[in-house]
Structure formats: C-alpha cells, structure tokens
Short mmCIF file of C-alpha atoms and ligand atoms in Angstrom, two decimals:
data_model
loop_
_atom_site.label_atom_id
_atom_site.label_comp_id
_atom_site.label_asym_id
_atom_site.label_seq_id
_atom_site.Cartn_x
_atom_site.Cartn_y
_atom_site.Cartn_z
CA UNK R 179 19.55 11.20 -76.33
CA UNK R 180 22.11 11.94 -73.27
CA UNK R 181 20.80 12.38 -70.02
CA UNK R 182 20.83 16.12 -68.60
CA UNK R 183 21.54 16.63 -64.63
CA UNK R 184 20.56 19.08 -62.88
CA UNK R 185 21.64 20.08 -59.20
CA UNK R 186 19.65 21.20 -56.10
CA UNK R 187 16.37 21.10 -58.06
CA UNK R 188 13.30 22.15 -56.21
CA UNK R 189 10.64 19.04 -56.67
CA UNK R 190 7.54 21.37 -55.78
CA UNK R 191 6.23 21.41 -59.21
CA UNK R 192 6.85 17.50 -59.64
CA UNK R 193 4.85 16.21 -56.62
CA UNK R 194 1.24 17.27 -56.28
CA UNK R 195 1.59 17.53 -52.34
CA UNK R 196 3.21 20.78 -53.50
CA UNK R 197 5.81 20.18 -51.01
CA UNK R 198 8.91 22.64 -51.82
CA UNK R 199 12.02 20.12 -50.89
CA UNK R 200 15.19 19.85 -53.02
CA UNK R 201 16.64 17.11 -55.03
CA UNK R 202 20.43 16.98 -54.72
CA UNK R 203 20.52 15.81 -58.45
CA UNK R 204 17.32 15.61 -61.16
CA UNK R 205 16.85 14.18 -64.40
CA UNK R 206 14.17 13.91 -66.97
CA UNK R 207 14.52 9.92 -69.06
CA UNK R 208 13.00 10.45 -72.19
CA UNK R 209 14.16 6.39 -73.67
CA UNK R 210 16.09 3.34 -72.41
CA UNK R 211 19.43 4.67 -72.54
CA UNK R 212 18.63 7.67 -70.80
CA UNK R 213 17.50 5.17 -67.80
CA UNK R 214 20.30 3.32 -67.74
CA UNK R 215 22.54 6.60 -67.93
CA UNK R 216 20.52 7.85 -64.99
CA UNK R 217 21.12 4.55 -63.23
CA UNK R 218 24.93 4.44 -63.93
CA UNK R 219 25.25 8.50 -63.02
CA UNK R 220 23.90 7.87 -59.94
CA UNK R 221 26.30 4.88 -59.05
CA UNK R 222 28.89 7.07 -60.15
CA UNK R 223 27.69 9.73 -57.78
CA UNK R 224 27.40 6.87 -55.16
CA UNK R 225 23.96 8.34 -54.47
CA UNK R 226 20.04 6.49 -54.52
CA UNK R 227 18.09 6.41 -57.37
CA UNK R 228 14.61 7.60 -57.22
CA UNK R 229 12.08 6.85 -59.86
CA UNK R 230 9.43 9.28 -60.03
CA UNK R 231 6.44 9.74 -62.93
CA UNK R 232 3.94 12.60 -62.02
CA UNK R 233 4.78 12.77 -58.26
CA UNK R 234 0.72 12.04 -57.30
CA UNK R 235 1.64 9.36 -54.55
CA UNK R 236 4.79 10.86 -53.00
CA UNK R 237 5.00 12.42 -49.73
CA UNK R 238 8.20 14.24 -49.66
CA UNK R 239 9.10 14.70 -46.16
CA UNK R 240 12.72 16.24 -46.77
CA UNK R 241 15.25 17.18 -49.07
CA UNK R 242 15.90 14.13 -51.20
CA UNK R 243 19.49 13.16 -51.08
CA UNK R 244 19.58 11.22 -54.56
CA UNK R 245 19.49 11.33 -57.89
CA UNK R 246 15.28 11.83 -59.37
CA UNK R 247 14.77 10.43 -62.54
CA UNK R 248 11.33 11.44 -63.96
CA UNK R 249 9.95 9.14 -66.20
CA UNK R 250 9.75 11.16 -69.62
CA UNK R 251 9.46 8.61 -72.41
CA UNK R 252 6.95 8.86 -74.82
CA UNK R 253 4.92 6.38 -77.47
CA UNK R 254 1.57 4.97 -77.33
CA UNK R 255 1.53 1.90 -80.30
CA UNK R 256 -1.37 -1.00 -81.00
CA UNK R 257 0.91 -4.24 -80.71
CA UNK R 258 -1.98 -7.02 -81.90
CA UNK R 259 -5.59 -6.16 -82.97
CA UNK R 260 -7.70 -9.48 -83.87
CA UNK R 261 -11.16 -7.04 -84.82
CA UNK R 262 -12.39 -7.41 -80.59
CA UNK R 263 -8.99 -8.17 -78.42
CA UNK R 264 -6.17 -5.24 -78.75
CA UNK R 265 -3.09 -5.36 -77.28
CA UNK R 266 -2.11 -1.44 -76.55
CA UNK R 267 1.76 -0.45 -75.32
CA UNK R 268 2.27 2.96 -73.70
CA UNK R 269 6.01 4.55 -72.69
CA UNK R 270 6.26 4.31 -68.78
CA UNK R 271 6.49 8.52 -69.25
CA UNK R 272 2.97 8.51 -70.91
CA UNK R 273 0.34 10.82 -68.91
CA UNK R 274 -1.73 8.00 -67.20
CA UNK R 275 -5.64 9.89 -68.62
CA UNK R 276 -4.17 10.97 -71.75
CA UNK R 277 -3.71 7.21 -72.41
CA UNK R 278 -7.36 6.70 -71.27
CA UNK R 279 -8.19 9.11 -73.33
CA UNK R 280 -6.73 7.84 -76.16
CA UNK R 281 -7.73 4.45 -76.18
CA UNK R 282 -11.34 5.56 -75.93
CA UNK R 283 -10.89 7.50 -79.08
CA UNK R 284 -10.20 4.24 -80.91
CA UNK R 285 -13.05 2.76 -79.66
CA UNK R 286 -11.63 0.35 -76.94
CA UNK R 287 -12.93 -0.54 -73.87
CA UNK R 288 -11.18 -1.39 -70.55
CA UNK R 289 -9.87 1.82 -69.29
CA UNK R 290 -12.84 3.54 -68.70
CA UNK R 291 -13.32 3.51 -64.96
CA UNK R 292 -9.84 4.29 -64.32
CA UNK R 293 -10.10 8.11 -66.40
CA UNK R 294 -8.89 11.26 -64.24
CA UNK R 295 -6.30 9.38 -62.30
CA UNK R 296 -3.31 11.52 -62.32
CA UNK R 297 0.43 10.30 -62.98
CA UNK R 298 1.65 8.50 -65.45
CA UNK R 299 1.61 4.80 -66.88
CA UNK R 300 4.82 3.61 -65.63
CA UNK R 301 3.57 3.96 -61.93
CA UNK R 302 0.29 2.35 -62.96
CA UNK R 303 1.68 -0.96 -61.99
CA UNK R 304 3.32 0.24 -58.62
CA UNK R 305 -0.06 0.10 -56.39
CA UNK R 306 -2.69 -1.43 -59.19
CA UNK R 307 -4.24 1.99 -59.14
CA UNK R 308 -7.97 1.56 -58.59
CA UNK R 309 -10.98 3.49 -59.29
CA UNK R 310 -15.57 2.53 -59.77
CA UNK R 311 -14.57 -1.71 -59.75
CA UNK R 312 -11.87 -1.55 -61.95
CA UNK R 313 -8.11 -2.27 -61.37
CA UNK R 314 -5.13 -1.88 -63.56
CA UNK R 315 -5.31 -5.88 -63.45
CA UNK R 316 -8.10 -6.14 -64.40
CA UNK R 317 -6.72 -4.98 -68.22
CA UNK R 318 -3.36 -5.54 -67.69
CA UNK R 319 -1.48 -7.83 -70.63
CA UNK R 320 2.38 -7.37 -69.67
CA UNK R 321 5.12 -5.19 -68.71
CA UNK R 322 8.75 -4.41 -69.19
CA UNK R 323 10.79 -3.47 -66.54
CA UNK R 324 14.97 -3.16 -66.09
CA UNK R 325 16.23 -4.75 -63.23
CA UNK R 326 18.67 -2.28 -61.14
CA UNK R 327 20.46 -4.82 -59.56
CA UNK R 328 21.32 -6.84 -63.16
CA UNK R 329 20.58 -4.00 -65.84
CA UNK R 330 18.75 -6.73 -67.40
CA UNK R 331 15.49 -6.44 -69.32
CA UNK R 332 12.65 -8.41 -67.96
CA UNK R 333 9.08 -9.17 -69.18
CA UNK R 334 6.56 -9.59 -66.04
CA UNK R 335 3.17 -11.29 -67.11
CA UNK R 336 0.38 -10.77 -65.09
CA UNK R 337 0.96 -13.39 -62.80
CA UNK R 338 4.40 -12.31 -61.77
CA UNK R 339 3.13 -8.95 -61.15
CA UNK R 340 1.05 -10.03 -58.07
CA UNK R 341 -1.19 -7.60 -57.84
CA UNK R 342 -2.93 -7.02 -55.01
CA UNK R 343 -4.92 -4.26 -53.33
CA UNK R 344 -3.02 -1.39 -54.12
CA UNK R 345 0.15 -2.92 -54.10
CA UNK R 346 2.19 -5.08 -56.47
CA UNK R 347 5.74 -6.99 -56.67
CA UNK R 348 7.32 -3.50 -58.67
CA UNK R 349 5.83 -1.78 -54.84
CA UNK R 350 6.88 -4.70 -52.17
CA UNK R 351 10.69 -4.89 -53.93
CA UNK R 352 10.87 -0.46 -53.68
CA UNK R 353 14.03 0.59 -55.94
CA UNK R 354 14.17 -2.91 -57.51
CA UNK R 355 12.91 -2.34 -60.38
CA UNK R 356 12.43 0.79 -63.28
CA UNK R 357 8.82 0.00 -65.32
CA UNK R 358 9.74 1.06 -68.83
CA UNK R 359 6.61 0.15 -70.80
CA UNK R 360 3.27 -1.63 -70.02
CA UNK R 361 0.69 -3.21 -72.56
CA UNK R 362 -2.71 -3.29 -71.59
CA UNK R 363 -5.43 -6.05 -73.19
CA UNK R 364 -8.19 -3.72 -74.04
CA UNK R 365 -11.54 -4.73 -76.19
CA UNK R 366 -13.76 -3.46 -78.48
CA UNK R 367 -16.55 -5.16 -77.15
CA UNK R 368 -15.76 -5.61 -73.52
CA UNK R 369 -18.74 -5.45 -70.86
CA UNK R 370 -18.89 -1.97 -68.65
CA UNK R 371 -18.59 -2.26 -65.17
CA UNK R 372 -21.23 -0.06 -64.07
CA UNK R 373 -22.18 -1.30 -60.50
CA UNK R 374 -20.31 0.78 -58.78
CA UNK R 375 -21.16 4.19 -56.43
CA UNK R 376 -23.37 6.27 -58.31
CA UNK R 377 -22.46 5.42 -62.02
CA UNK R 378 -25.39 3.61 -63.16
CA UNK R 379 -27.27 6.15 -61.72
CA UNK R 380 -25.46 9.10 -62.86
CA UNK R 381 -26.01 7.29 -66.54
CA UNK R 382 -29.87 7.11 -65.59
CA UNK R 383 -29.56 10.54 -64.96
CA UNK R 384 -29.39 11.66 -68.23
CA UNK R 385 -31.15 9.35 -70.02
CA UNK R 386 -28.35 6.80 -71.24
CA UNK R 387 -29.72 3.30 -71.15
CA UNK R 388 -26.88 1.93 -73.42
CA UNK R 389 -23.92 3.62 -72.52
CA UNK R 390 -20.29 3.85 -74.56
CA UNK R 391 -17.42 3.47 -72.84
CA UNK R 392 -16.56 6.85 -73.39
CA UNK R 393 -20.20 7.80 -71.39
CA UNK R 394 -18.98 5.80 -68.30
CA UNK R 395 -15.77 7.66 -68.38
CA UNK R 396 -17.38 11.10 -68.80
CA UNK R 397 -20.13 10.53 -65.86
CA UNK R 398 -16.34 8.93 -63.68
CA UNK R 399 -14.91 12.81 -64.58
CA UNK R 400 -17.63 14.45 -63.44
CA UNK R 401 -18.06 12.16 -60.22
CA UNK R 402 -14.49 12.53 -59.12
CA UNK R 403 -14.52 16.64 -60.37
CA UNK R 404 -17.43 17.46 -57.56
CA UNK R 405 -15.43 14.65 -55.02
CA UNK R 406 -11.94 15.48 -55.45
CA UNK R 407 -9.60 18.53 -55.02
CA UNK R 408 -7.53 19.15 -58.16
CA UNK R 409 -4.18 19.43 -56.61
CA UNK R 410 -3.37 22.10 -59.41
CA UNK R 411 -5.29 23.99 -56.42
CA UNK R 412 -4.98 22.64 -53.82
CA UNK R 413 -1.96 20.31 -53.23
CA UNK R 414 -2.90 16.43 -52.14
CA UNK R 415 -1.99 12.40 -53.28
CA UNK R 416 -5.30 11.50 -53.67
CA UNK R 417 -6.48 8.85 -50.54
CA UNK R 418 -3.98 8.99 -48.39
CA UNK R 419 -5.00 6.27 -46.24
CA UNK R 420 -5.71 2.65 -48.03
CA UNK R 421 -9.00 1.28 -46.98
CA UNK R 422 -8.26 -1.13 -44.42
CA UNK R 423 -8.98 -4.79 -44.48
CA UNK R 424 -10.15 -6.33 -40.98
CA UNK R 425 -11.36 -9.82 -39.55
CA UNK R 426 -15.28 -9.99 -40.05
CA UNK R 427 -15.21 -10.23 -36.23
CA UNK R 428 -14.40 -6.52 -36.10
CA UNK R 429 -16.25 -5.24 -38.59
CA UNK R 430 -19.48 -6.98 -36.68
CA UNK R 431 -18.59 -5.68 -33.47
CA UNK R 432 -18.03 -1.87 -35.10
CA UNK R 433 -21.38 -2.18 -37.20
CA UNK R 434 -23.02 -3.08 -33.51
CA UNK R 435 -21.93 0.59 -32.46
CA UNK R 436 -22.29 2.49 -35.51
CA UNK R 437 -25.43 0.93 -37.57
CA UNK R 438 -24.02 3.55 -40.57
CA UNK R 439 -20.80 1.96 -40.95
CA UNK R 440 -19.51 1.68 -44.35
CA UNK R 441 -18.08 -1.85 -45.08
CA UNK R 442 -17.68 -4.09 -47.77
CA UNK R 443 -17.11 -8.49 -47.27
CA UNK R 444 -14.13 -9.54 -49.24
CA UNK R 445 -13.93 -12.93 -51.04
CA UNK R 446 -11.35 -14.05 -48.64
CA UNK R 447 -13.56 -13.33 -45.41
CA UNK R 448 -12.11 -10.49 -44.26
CA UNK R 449 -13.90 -6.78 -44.86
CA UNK R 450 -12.79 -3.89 -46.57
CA UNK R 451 -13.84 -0.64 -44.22
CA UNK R 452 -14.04 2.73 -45.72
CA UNK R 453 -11.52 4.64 -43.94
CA UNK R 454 -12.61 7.68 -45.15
CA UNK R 455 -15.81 6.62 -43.21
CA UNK R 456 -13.41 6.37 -40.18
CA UNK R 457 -11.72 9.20 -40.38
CA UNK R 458 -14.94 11.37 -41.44
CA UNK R 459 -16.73 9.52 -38.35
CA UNK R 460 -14.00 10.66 -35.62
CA UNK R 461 -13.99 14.19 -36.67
CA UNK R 462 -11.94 14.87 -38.67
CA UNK R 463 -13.22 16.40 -42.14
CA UNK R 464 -12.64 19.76 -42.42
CA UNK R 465 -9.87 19.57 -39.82
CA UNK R 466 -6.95 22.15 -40.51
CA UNK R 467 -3.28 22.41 -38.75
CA UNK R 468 -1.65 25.54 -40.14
CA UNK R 469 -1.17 24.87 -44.18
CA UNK R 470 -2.08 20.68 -43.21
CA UNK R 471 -5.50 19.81 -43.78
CA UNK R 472 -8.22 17.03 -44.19
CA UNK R 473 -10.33 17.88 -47.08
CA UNK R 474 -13.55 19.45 -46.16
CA UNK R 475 -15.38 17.66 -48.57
CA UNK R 476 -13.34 14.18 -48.62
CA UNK R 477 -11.65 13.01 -45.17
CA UNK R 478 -9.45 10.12 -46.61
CA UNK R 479 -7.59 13.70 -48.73
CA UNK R 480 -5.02 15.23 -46.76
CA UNK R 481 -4.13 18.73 -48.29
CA UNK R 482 -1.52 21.25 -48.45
CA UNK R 483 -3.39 24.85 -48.25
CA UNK R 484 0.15 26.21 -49.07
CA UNK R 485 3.72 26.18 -47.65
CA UNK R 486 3.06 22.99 -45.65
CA UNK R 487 6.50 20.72 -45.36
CA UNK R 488 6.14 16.90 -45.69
CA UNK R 489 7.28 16.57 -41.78
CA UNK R 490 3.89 18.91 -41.15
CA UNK R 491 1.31 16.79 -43.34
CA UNK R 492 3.01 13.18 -41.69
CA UNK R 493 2.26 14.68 -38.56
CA UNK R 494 -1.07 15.20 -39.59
CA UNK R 495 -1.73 11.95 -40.71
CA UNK R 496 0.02 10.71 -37.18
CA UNK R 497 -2.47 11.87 -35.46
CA UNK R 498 -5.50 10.67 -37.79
CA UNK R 499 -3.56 6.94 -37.40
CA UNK R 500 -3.63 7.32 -33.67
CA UNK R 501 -7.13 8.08 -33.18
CA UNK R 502 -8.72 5.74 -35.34
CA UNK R 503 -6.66 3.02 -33.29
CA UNK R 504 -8.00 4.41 -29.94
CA UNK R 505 -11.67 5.21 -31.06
CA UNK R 506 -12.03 2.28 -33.43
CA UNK R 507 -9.52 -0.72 -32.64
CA UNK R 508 -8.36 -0.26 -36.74
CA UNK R 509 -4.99 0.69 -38.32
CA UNK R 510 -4.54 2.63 -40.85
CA UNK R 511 -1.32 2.36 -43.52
CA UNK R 512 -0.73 5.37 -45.61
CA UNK R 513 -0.81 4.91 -49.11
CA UNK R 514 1.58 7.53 -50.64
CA UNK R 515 5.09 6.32 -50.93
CA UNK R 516 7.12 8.22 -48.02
CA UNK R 517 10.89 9.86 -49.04
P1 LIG A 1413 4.67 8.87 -58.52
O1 LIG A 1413 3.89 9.54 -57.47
O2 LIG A 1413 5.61 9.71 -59.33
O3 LIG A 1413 5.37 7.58 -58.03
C1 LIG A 1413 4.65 6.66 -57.23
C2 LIG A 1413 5.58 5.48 -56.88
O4 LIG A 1413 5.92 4.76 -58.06
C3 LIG A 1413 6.91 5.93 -56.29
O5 LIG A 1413 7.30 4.95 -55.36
C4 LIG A 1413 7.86 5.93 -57.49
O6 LIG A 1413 9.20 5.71 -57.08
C5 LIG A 1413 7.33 4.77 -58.29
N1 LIG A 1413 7.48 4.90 -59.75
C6 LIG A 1413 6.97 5.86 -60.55
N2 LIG A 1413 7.23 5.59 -61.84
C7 LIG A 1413 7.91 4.42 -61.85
C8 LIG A 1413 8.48 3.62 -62.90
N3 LIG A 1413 8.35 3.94 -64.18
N4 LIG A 1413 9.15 2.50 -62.55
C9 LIG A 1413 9.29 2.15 -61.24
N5 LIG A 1413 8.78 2.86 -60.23
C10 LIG A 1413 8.10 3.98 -60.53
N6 LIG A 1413 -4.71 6.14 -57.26
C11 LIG A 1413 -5.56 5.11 -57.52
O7 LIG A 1413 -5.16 3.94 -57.46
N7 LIG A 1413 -6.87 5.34 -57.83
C12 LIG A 1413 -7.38 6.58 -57.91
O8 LIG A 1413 -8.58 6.75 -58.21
C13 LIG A 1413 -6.51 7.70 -57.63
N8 LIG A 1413 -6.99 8.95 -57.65
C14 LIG A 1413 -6.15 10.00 -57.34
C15 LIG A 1413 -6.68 11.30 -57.34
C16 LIG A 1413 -5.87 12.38 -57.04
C17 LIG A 1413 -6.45 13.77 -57.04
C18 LIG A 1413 -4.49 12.16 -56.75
C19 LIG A 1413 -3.59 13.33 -56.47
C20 LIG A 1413 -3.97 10.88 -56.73
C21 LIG A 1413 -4.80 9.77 -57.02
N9 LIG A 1413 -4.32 8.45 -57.01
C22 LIG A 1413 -5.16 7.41 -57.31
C23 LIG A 1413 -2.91 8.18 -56.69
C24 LIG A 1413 -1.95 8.31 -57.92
O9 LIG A 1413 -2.50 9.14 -58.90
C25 LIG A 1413 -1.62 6.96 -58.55
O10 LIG A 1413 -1.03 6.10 -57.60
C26 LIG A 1413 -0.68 7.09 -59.75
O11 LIG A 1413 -0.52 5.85 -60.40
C27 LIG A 1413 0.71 7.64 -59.38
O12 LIG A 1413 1.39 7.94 -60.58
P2 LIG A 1413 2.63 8.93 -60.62
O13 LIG A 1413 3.21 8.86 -61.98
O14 LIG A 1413 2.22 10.27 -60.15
O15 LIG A 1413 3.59 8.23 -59.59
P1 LIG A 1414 -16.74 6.35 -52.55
O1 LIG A 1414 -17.46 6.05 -53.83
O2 LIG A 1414 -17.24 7.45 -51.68
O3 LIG A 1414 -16.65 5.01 -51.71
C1 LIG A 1414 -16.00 5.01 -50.42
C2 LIG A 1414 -15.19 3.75 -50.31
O4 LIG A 1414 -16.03 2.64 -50.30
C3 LIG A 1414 -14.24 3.64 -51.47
O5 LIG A 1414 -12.97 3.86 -50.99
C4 LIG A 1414 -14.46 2.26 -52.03
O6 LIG A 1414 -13.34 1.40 -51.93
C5 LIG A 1414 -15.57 1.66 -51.20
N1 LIG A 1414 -16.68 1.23 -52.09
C6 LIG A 1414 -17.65 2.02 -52.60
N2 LIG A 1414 -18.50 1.27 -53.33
C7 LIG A 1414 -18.05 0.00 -53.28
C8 LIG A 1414 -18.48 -1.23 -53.85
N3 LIG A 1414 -19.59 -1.30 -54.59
N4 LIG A 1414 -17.75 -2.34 -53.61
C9 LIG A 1414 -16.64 -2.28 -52.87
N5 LIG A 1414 -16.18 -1.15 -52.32
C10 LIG A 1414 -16.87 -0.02 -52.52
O7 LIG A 1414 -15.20 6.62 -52.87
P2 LIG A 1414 -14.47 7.89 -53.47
O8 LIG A 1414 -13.49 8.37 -52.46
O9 LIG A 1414 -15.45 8.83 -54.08
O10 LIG A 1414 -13.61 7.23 -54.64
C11 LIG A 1414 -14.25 6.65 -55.75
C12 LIG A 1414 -13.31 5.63 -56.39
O11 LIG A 1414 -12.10 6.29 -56.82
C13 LIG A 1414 -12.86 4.55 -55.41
O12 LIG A 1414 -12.73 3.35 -56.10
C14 LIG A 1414 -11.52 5.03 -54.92
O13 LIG A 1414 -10.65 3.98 -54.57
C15 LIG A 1414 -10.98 5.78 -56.15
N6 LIG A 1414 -10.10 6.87 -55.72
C16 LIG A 1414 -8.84 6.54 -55.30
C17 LIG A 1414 -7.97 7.53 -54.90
C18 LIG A 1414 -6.56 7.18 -54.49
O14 LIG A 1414 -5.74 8.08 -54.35
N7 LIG A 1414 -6.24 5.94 -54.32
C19 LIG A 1414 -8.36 8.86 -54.90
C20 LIG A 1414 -9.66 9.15 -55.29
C21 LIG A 1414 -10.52 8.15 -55.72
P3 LIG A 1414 -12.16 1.32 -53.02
O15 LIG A 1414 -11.32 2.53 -52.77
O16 LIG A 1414 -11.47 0.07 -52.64
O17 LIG A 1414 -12.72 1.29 -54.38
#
C-alpha cells in the first residue's frame, strides 16, 4: 500500500479527550512499508513523528506540529500451540478488546482481566496497561518494534522490555521506537486471577463457583461499565493520575490522620496509595471548571463535558497536583502522554 497524507487534520475524533486540535500532517499505516513511508515523509517534511493507536492516553494540549501516524495494521495469527501454551501475534493497529475478545473465543486464558481497555495493541506495551492484578507482562511473549533512529527491525523479549508500573523502555525512550506487532503467551489452562476488587464477589454473585475465563471478563465489563465514563460520551484517558508510590514512612504517618486511607505495601517496601483516594479525599469529585471536570463518580477521571482545550484540562489537573502536595505531602505524575 502507499501511504496517504492528509493536511491540517482535526485529531478530535482520534483522541478520546475529545480535544479539537489540528495535526499539520496525518496518516493512517495499515503495514510495514506504510511506517517506514510515514517515517521517511516526515524527514522529508523535516517535521516530528507522532505515533498514535486509539488516542486513549493522549492529552493534546495544542495543535500538533508533526506528522500523526495512526497505527492501522491489521492481523491477529496463532504462531505455536503445544495443546495448553499458545503463542498469539496481533498487528500493532489491532483494537486492544477486540483482541481480548478474540482470544477468549478460542478458549485461551490470559487476557481476561485486561477486557474493556480501550486503544489498540501496539500501545499495549507503552505503559504495561493494567487492570483487576493483571499486567500486559504478565502474558507478554515478545515484540517487534522498528527503530527510528536505524530503520532497523528489532525483537524485544520480555526482559528488554522492562516493564514496570505503567511504564516500559518503548515509554522512557518517547519517539524511539514504532511497536509493529506483539505476541502474547496465552494458555488454555492458565489459573484466573480473581483476588482482586470485587471480582470474586461479583462471580459469587451470580452463582459461578467455577468460573471461565470468559465469566471473569464479563463480571471486569460490567465492573468498569457502572465505574467508568465511556468517553464515546463523555471525553476522558482513563486515570489520569498514576497511583503514586511513597516511602512506608509516609504512608504510616497519612494512615495516622486518615484511618480510611487506601494503601497497598509493595514488594520493594515502598506503598502504592490510591490517588483517586487522594484526590476524592481533598474534594475534588464532582469538581467542574467550565467544560474541565473530575468525574462525579471516579476522581482519578478528568473529563471533557464538551469544547474543553487540552491547555484547560492541564490546568485542571495543575491544580489537583498542587493540592494533594499541600494537603497530603504526595506528588502526583500524570499518566496520559502530554503533546
Ligand atoms: P495512544 O493514546 O494512541 O498512545 C499512547 C502512547 O503510546 C503515545 O505516547 C503514543 O505515541 C504511543 N504509541 C501508540 N501506539 C504506538 C506504537 N504502535 N508504537 C509506538 N508508540 C505507540 N490503561 C490501563 O493501563 N489500564 C486500564 O484499565 C485503562 N483503562 C482505561 C479506561 C478508559 C475509559 C480510558 C479512556 C483509558 C484507559 N486506559 C487504561 C488508558 C489507555 O486505554 C491505555 O494506555 C491504552 O493502551 C492506550 O492505547 P491507545 O492505542 O489509545 O494509545
Ligand atoms: P479500584 O478497584 O477502585 O481500586 C482503587 C485503586 O486501588 C486502584 O487504582 C488499584 O491500583 C488499587 N487496588 C485495588 N485493589 C487492589 C489490590 N488488591 N492490590 C493492589 N492494589 C489494589 O480501581 P478502579 O479505578 O475501579 O480500577 C479498577 C482497575 O482498572 C485498576 O486495576 C485500575 O488500574 C484499572 N483502570 C485503569 C485505568 C487507567 O487509565 N490506567 C482506568 C480505569 C481502570 P492499580 O490501579 O494499581 O490496579
């Protein structure tokens, strides 16, 4: 195929912020070729590239001054299957649930807990999206990514990815690197993680005492339906702060104040703090600046009730940042990717 540019594209339909800036050039990469044409275009063009899938952890706060590639390539294949272990490839392009979705189908197990995340499988890898236990390590295999500074092809096993918590080499090195395809190391007999929130119970619920993977992703959908806003109506990225990670010491002194506060010890010592606990704590659920909001039923959402500009939702989340330093000694880093 031969890449197609567009100019002065509005990206409001291709982030789900909803945030109406303009792309000075756009292109959709349905294959290989088309990436590398997008890559060499916009040397040619002496402009950035930016790499986008389904624009679900973007803030946009202005006109983007660069070429967008969206990630349009297609192909879901079973690379190995030895009767339990199966390798599964996906197309970076790939709707991230429809791959879920698929893969329970065939009976596998390992994507479960991860169904409803929006965006697509080659930004899977970017922050080690995260959902009910589970992280994309967690069933990871390999990946295949092109190297903008070489144009070479490179294989990353899971190792070199170093995942982390939501974050990864492909997000630390930003513009490095173009994830074409990623394999995933499902099971058709892998155990369910079901200790998370209110899954097991949720299960209990309605009277499934040995669930299928395809029941733990169905009670997940209908957990993060009631939870979450769908930004086809009402424009958000999901959390937009990552929980932070503080020194026990902190956390101690906090849970001395506030006897309810939501915290969780890491394996390295330190503690993971709900920040939508935080932010809900200070005030500020429900909150609304103009078309900026905190979601009234989820504080770690911000949302765009319409018309908001990526400079008004930052601001937003400025403030948040600055008052759960003062009232809580904590900082918060936002986990959208800023433009
Ligand atoms: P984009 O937003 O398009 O891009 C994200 C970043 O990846 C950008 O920096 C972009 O440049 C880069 N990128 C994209 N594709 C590629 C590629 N092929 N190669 C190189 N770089 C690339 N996240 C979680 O972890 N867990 C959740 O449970 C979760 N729930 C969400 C719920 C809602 C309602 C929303 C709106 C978001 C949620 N998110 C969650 C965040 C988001 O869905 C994930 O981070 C998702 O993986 C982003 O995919 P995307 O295709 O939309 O990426
Ligand atoms: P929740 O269940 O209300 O829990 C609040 C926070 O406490 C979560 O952020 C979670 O951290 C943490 N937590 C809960 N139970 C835990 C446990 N057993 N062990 C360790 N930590 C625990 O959260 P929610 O907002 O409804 O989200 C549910 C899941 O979906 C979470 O895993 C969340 O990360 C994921 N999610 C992510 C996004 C995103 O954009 N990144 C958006 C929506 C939902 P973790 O976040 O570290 O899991």
């Amino acid at each position: 195929m031969t890449l197609v540019l567009q100019k002065h594209v509005s990206l409001k339909p291709f982030n789900t912020f909803g945030v109406d800036v303009r792309a000075r050039l756009f292109a959709d990469a349905h294959d290989d070729q088309e990436v590398k044409e997008g890559i060499a275009a916009a040397m040619q063009e002496d402009l950035p590239l930016l790499v986008i899938g389904g624009g679900s952890n973007l803030l946009l706060s202005r006109d983007v001054d660069a070429l967008v590639l969206r990630m349009a390539s297609r192909g879901v294949r079973i690379l190995a299957d030895d009767g339990i272990r199966v390798c599964v490839e996906a197309e970076a392009g790939e709707v991230w649930d429809a791959l879920v979705r698929w893969t329970l189908e065939q009976g596998l197990a390992g994507l479960e807990n991860l169904s409803l995340i929006p965006g697509t499988v080659g930004a899977a890898p970017m922050q080690n999206i995260g959902a009910y236990g589970v992280e994309l390590k967690d069933v990871f295999d390999s990946l295949v990514a092109l190297d903008r500074q070489t144009g070479a092809l490179r294989e990353f096993s899971l190792a070199e990815c170093a995942f982390a918590y939501r974050d990864s080499l492909f997000k630390r090195e930003p513009g490095r690197w173009v994830i074409l395809r990623v394999r995933f190391a499902l099971s058709r007999q892998a155990p369910l993680h079901l200790d998370y929130g209110p899954v097991r119970q949720r299960l209990a619920d309605e009277g499934i005492s040995d669930p299928t993977p395809a029941d733990v992703a169905r009670v997940i959908c209908a957990i993060r339906r009631e939870k979450l806003p769908d930004p086809a109506q009402l424009g958000n990225a999901g959390s937009f702060f990552k929980n932070p990670l503080v020194p026990a010491s902190l956390a101690e002194r906090l849970r001395g104040e506030y006897s309810d506060l939501v915290a969780y010890p890491q394996a390295d010592g330190l503690v993971k703090l709900a920040a939508g606990w935080l932010i809900d704590k200070a005030g500020w659920k429900g909150f609304r600046d103009g078309p900026a909001g905190v979601h009234a039923q989820q504080a770690l959402v911000l949302v765009n009730y319409g018309g908001a500009s990526g400079q008004q939702l930052l601001g937003l989340a400025e403030r948040i940042r600055d008052d759960i330093r003062q009232r809580f000694g904590v900082e918060l880093e936002m986990e959208p990717n800023l433009y």
